[in-house]
mmCIF file of C-alpha atoms in Angstrom:
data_model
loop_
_atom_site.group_PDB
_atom_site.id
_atom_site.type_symbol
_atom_site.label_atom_id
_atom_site.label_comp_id
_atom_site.label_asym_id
_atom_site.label_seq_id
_atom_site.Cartn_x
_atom_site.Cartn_y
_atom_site.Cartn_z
ATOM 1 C CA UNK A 5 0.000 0.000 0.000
ATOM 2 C CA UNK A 6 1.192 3.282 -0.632
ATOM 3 C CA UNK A 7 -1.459 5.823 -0.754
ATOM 4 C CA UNK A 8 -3.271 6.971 2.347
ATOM 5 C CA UNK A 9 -5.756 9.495 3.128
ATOM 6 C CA UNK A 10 -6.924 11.893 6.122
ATOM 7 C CA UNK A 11 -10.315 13.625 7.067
ATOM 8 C CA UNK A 12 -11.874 15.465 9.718
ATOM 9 C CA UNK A 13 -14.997 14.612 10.900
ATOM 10 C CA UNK A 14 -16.306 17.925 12.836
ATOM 11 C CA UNK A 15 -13.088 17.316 15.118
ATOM 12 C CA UNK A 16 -13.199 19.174 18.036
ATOM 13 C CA UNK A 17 -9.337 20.664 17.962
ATOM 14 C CA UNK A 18 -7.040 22.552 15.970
ATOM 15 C CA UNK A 19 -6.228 22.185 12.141
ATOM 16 C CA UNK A 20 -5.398 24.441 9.340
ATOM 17 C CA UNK A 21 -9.547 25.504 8.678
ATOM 18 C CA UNK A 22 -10.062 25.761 12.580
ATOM 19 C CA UNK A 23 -7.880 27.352 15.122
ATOM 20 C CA UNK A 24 -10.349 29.519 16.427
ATOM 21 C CA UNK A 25 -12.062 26.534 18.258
ATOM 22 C CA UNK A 26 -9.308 26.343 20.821
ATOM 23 C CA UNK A 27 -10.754 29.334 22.890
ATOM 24 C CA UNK A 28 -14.017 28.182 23.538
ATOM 25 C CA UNK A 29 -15.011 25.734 26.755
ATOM 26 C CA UNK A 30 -15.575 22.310 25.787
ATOM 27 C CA UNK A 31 -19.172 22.649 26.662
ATOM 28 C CA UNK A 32 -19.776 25.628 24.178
ATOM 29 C CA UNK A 33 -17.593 23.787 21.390
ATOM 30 C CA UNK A 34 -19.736 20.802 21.443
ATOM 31 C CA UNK A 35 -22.577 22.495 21.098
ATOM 32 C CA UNK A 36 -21.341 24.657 18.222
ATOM 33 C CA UNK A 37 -20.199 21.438 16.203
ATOM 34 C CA UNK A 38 -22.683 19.151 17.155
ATOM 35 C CA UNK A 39 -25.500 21.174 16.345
ATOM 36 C CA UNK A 40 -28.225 18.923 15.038
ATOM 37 C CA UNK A 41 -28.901 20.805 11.437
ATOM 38 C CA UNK A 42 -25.353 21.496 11.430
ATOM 39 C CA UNK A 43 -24.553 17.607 11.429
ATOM 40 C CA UNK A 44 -27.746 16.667 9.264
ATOM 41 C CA UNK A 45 -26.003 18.821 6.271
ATOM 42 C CA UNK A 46 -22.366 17.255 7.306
ATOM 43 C CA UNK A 47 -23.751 13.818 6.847
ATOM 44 C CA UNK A 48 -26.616 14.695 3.869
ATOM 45 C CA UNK A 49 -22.433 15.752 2.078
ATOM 46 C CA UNK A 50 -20.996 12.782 3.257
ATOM 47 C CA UNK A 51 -23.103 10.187 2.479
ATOM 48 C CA UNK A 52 -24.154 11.558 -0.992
ATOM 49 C CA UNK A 53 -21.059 12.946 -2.372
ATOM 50 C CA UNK A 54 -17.776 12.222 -0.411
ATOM 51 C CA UNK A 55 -18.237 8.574 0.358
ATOM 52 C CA UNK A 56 -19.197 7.541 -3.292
ATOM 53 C CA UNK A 57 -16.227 9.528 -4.599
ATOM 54 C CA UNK A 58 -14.098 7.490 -2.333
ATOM 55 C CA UNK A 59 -16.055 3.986 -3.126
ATOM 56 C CA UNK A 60 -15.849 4.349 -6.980
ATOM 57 C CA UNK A 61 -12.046 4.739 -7.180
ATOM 58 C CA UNK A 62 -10.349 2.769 -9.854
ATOM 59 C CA UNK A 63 -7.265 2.012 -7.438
ATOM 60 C CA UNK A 64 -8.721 0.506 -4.419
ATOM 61 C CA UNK A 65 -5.600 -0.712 -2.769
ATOM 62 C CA UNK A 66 -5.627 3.009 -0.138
ATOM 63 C CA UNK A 67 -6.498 3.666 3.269
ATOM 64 C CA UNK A 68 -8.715 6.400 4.408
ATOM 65 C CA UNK A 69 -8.110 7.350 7.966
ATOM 66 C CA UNK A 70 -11.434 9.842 9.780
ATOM 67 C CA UNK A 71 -10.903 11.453 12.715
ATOM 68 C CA UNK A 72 -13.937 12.399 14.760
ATOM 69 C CA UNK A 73 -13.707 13.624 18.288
ATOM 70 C CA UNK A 74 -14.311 11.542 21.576
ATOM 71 C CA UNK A 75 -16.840 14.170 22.589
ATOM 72 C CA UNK A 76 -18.900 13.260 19.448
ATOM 73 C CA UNK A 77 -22.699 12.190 20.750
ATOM 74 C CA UNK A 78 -22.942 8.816 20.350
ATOM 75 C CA UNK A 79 -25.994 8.907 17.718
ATOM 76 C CA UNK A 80 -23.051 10.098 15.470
ATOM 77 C CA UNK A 81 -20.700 8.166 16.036
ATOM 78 C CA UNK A 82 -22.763 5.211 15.589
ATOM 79 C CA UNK A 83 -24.152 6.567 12.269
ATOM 80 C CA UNK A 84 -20.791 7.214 10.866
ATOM 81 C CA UNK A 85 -19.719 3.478 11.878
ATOM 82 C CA UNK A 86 -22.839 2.517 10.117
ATOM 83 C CA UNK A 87 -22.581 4.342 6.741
ATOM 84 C CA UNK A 88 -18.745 3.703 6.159
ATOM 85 C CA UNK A 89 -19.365 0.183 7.391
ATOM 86 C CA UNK A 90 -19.721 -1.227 3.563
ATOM 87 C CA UNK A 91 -16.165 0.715 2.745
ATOM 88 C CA UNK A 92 -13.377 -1.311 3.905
ATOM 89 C CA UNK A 93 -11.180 1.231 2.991
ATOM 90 C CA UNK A 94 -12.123 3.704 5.892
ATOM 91 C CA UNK A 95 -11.423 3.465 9.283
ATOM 92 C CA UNK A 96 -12.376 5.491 11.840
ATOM 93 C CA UNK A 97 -9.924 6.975 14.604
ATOM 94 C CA UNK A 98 -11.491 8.929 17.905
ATOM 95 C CA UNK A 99 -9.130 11.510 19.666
ATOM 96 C CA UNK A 100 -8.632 14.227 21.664
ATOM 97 C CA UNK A 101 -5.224 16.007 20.826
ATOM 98 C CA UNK A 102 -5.220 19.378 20.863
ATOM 99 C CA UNK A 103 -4.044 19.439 17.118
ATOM 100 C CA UNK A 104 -4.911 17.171 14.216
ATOM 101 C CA UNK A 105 -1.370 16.270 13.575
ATOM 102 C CA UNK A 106 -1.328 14.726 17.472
ATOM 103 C CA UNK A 107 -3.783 12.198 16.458
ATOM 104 C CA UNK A 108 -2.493 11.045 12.617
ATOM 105 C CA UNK A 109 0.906 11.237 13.086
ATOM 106 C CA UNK A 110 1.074 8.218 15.753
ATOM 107 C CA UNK A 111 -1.713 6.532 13.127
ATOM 108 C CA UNK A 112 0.681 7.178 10.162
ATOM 109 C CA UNK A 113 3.733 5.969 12.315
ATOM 110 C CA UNK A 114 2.044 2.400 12.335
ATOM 111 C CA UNK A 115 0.518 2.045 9.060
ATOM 112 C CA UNK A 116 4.091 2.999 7.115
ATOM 113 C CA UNK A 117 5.864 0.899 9.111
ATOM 114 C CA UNK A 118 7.893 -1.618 7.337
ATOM 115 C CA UNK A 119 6.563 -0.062 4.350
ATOM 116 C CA UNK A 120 9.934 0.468 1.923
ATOM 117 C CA UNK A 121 10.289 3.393 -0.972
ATOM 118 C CA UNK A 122 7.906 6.760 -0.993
ATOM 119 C CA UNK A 123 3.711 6.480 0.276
ATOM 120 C CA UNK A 124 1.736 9.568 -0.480
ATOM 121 C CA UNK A 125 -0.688 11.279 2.038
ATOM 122 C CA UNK A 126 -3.752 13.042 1.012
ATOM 123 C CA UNK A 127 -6.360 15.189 2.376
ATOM 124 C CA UNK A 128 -10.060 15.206 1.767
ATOM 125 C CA UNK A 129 -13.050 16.897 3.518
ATOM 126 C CA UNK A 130 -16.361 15.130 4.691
ATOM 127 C CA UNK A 131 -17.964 17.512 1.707
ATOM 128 C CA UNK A 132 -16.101 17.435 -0.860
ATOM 129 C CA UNK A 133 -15.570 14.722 -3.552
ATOM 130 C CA UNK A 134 -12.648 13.489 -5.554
ATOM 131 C CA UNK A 135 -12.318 12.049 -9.279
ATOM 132 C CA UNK A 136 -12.026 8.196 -9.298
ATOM 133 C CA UNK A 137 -8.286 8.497 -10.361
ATOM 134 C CA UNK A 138 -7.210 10.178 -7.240
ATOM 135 C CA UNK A 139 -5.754 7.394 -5.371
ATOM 136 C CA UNK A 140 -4.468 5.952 -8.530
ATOM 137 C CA UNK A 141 -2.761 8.663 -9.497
ATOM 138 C CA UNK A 142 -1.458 9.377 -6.616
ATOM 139 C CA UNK A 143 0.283 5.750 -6.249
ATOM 140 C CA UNK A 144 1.740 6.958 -9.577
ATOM 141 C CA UNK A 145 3.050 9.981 -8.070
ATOM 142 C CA UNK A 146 5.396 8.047 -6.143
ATOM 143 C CA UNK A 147 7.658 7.554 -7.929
ATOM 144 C CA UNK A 148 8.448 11.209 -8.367
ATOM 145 C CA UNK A 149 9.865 11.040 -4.673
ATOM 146 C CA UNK A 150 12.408 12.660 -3.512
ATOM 147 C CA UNK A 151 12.461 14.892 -6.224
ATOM 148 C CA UNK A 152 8.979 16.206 -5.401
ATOM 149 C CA UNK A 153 7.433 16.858 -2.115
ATOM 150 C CA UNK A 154 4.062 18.175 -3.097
ATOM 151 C CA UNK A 155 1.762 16.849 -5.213
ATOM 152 C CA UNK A 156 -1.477 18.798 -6.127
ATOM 153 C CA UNK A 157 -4.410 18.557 -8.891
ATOM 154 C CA UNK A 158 -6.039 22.276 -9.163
ATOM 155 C CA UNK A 159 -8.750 21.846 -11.860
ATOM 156 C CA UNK A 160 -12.224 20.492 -10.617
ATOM 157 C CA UNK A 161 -15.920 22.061 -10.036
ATOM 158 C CA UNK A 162 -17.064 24.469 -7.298
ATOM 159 C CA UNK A 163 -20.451 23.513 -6.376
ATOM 160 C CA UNK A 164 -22.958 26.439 -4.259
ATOM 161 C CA UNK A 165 -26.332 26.976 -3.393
ATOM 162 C CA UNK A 166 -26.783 31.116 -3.207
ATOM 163 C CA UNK A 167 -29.937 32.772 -2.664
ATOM 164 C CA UNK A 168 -32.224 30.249 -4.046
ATOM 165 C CA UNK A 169 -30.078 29.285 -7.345
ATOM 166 C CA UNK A 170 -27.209 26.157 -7.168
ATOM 167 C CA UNK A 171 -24.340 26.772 -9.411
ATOM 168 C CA UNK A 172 -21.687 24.800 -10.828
ATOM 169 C CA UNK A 173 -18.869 26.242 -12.093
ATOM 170 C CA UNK A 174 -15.179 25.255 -13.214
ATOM 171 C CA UNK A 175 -12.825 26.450 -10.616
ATOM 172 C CA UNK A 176 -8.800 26.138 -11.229
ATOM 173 C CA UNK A 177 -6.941 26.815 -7.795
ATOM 174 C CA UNK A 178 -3.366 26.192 -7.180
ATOM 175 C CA UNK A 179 -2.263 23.825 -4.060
ATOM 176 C CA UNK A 180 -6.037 23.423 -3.563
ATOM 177 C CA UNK A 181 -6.832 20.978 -0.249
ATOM 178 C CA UNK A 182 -8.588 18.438 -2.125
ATOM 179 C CA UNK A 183 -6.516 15.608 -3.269
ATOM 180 C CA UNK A 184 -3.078 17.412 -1.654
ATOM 181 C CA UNK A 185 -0.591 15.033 -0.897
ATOM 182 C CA UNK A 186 2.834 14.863 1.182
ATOM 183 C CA UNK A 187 5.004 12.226 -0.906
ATOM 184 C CA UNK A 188 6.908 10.966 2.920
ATOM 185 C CA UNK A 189 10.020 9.388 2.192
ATOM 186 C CA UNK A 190 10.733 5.918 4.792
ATOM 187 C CA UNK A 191 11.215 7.397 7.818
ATOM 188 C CA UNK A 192 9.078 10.981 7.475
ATOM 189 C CA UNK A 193 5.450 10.944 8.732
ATOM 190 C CA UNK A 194 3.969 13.888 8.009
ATOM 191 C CA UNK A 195 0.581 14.332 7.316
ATOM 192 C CA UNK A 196 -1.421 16.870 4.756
ATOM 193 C CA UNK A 197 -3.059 19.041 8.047
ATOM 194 C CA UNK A 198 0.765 20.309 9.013
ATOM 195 C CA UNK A 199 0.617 22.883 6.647
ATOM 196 C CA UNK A 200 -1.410 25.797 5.148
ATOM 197 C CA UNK A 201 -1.922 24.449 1.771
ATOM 198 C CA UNK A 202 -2.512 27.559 -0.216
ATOM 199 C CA UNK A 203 1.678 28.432 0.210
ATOM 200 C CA UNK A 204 3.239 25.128 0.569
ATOM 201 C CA UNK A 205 4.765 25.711 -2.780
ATOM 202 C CA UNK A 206 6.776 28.268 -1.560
ATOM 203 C CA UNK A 207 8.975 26.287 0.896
ATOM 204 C CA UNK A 208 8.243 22.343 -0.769
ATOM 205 C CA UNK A 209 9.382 21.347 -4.681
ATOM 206 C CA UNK A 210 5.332 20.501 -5.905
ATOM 207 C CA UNK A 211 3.896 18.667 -8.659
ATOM 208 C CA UNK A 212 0.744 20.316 -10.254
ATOM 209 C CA UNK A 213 -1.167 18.063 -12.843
ATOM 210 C CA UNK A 214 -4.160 20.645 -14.133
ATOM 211 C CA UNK A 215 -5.360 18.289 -16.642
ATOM 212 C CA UNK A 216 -7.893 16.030 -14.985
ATOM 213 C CA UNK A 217 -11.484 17.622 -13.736
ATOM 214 C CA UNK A 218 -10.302 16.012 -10.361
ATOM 215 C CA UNK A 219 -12.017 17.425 -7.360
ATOM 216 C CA UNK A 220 -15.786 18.363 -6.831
ATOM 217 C CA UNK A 221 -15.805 21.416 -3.797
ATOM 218 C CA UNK A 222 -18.661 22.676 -2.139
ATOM 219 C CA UNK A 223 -19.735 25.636 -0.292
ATOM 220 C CA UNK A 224 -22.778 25.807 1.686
ATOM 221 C CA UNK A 225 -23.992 27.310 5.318
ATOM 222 C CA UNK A 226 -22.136 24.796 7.654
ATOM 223 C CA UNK A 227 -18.706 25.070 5.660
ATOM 224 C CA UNK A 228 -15.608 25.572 8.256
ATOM 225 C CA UNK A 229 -14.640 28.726 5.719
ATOM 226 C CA UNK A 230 -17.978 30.212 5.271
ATOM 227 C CA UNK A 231 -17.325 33.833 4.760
ATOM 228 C CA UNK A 232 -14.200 33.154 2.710
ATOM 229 C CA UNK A 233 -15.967 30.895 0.323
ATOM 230 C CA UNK A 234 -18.400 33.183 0.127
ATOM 231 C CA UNK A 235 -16.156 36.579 -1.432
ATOM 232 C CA UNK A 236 -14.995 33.285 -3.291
ATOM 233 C CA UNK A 237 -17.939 33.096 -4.747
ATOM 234 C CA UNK A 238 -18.170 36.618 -5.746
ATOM 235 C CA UNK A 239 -15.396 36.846 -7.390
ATOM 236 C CA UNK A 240 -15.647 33.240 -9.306
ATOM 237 C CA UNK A 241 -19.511 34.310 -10.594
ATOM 238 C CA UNK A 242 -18.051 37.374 -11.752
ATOM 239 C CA UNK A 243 -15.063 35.759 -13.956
ATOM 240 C CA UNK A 244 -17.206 33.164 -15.330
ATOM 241 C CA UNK A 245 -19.012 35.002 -17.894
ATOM 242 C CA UNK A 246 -19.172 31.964 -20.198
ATOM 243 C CA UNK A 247 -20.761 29.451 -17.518
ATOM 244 C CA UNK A 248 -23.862 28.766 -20.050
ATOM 245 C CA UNK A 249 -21.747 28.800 -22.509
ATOM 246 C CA UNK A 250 -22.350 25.749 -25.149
ATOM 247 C CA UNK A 251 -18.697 24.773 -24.860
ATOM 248 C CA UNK A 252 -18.073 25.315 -21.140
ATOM 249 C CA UNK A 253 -21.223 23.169 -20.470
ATOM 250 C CA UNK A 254 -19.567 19.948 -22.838
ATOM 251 C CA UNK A 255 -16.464 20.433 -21.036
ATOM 252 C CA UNK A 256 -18.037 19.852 -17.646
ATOM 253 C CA UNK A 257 -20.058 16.926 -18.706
ATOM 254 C CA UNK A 258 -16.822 15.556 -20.615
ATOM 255 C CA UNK A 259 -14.850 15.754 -17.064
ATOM 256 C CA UNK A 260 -18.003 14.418 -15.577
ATOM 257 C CA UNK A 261 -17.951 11.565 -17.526
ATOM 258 C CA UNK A 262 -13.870 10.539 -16.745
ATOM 259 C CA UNK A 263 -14.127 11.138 -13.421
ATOM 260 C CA UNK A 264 -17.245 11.147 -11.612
ATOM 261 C CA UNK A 265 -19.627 8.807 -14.230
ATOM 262 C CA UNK A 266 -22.899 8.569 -13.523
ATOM 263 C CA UNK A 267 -22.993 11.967 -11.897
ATOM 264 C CA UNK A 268 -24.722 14.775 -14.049
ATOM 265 C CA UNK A 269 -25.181 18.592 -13.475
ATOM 266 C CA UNK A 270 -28.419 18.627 -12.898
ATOM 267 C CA UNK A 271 -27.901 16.251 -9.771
ATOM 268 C CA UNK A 272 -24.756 17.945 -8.321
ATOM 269 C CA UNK A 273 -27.235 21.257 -8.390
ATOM 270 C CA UNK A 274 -30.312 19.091 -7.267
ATOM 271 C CA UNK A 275 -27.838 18.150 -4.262
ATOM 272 C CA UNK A 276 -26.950 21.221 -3.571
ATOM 273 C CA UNK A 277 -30.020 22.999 -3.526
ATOM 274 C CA UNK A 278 -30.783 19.906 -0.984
ATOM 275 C CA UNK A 279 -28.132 20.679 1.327
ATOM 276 C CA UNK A 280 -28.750 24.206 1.397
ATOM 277 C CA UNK A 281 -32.506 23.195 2.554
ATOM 278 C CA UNK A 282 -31.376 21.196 5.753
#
């Protein structure tokens, strides 16, 4: 095995999205994060567009690691159990360190061990989705170790629901979360959370492959970034004057069709618009 993934499950700590959780009492955290509609659009995410992304990929032969908190109420825990249950793939880790990084690292420590040559570590959200090539590629990427550091696929879809309307337009962003990947040399656990992803490219040699449609992001009400995504938004709407356009509309469905088949844009809006209801 040499491809492994990370995700937060509305973890109660410190990461790159959520610092600002530290100052709060445990009492008034929990209550922030576990907030019933909050987790009802988490899970409505999860279960319709995360999950299959990480079920239909072509290179099955990964581990996805999701860390949820030990304060998580136990009608969520036992509903995550339940739906990644058929995914043997996922496995679920509880913790309480103060940081992300506390809880992986000692995962990633085990799982590498005795592992020889280069694994690659990638990060996903509990919204988000990625093309069925992800983990494939990404085994491929290995070999570019030690040469590379960083590896990184910025074209995909950004998928909102604003003021009654969902939209789905191509977005291209460099060093983008989705998909990220540390390529750890034996001996180096590091995990994708240890860094702010936007400017790892400044300090870290990085391979950027733009070609593939390879990431489906979404922004909605409960999203950890919710004012940034929205001026995102803004300024995305604004530049995409040719989002009807005939050609734009093939090349979505084309990318559709590699990555994510079965999956039109009429349902990524219907689901959407769903979320945005809960």
């Amino acid at each position: 095995m040499r491809v492994f993934g990370y995700m937060r499950f509305s973890y109660a700590g410190q990461s790159d999205a959520r610092a600002s959780r530290l100052g709060q009492p445990i009492e008034d955290l929990a209550r922030t994060l576990y907030e019933p509609r909050r987790m009802e659009r988490r899970f409505f995410l999860f279960e319709n567009l995360c999950l299959p992304s990480i079920q239909a990929q072509v290179n099955q032969n990964f581990r996805m690691v999701i860390l949820a908190s030990k304060i998580m109420p136990d009608v969520y825990k036992e509903r995550l159990a339940e739906v990644t249950a058929p995914v043997p793939q996922i496995e679920i880790l509880y913790g309480d360190g103060q940081h992300v990084t506390d809880v992986f690292n000692p995962r990633i420590a085990e799982m590498v061990d005795g592992i020889e040559g280069p694994t690659a570590h990638f990060r996903l959200d509990d919204d988000d989705a990625i093309g069925r090539n992800m983990t494939a590629r990404l085994e491929a990427a290995t070999a570019l170790a030690p040469l590379v550091r960083i590896v990184t696929y910025p074209s995909g879809l950004y998928l909102s629901h604003q003021d009654g309307e969902s939209y789905l337009l191509r977005e291209y962003f460099p060093n983008i979360g989705i998909g990220m990947a540390f390529l750890n040399m034996p001996g180096q656990i590091q995990n994708p959370y240890q860094c702010q992803h936007v400017a790892v490219s400044r300090s870290n040699p990085t391979f950027s492959d733009p070609v593939p449609m390879a990431y489906i992001h979404t922004a909605h009400a409960s999203s950890d970034t919710v004012g940034r995504q929205a001026l995102k938004f803004r300024k995305m709407l604004a530049a995409a004057e040719d989002r009807d356009a005939p050609a734009t509309i093939k090349r979505i469905r084309m990318g559709l069709r590699q990555e994510f088949p079965g999956v039109t844009i009429e349902a990524l809006k219907a689901l959407s618009a769903q979320a945005g209801a809960i």
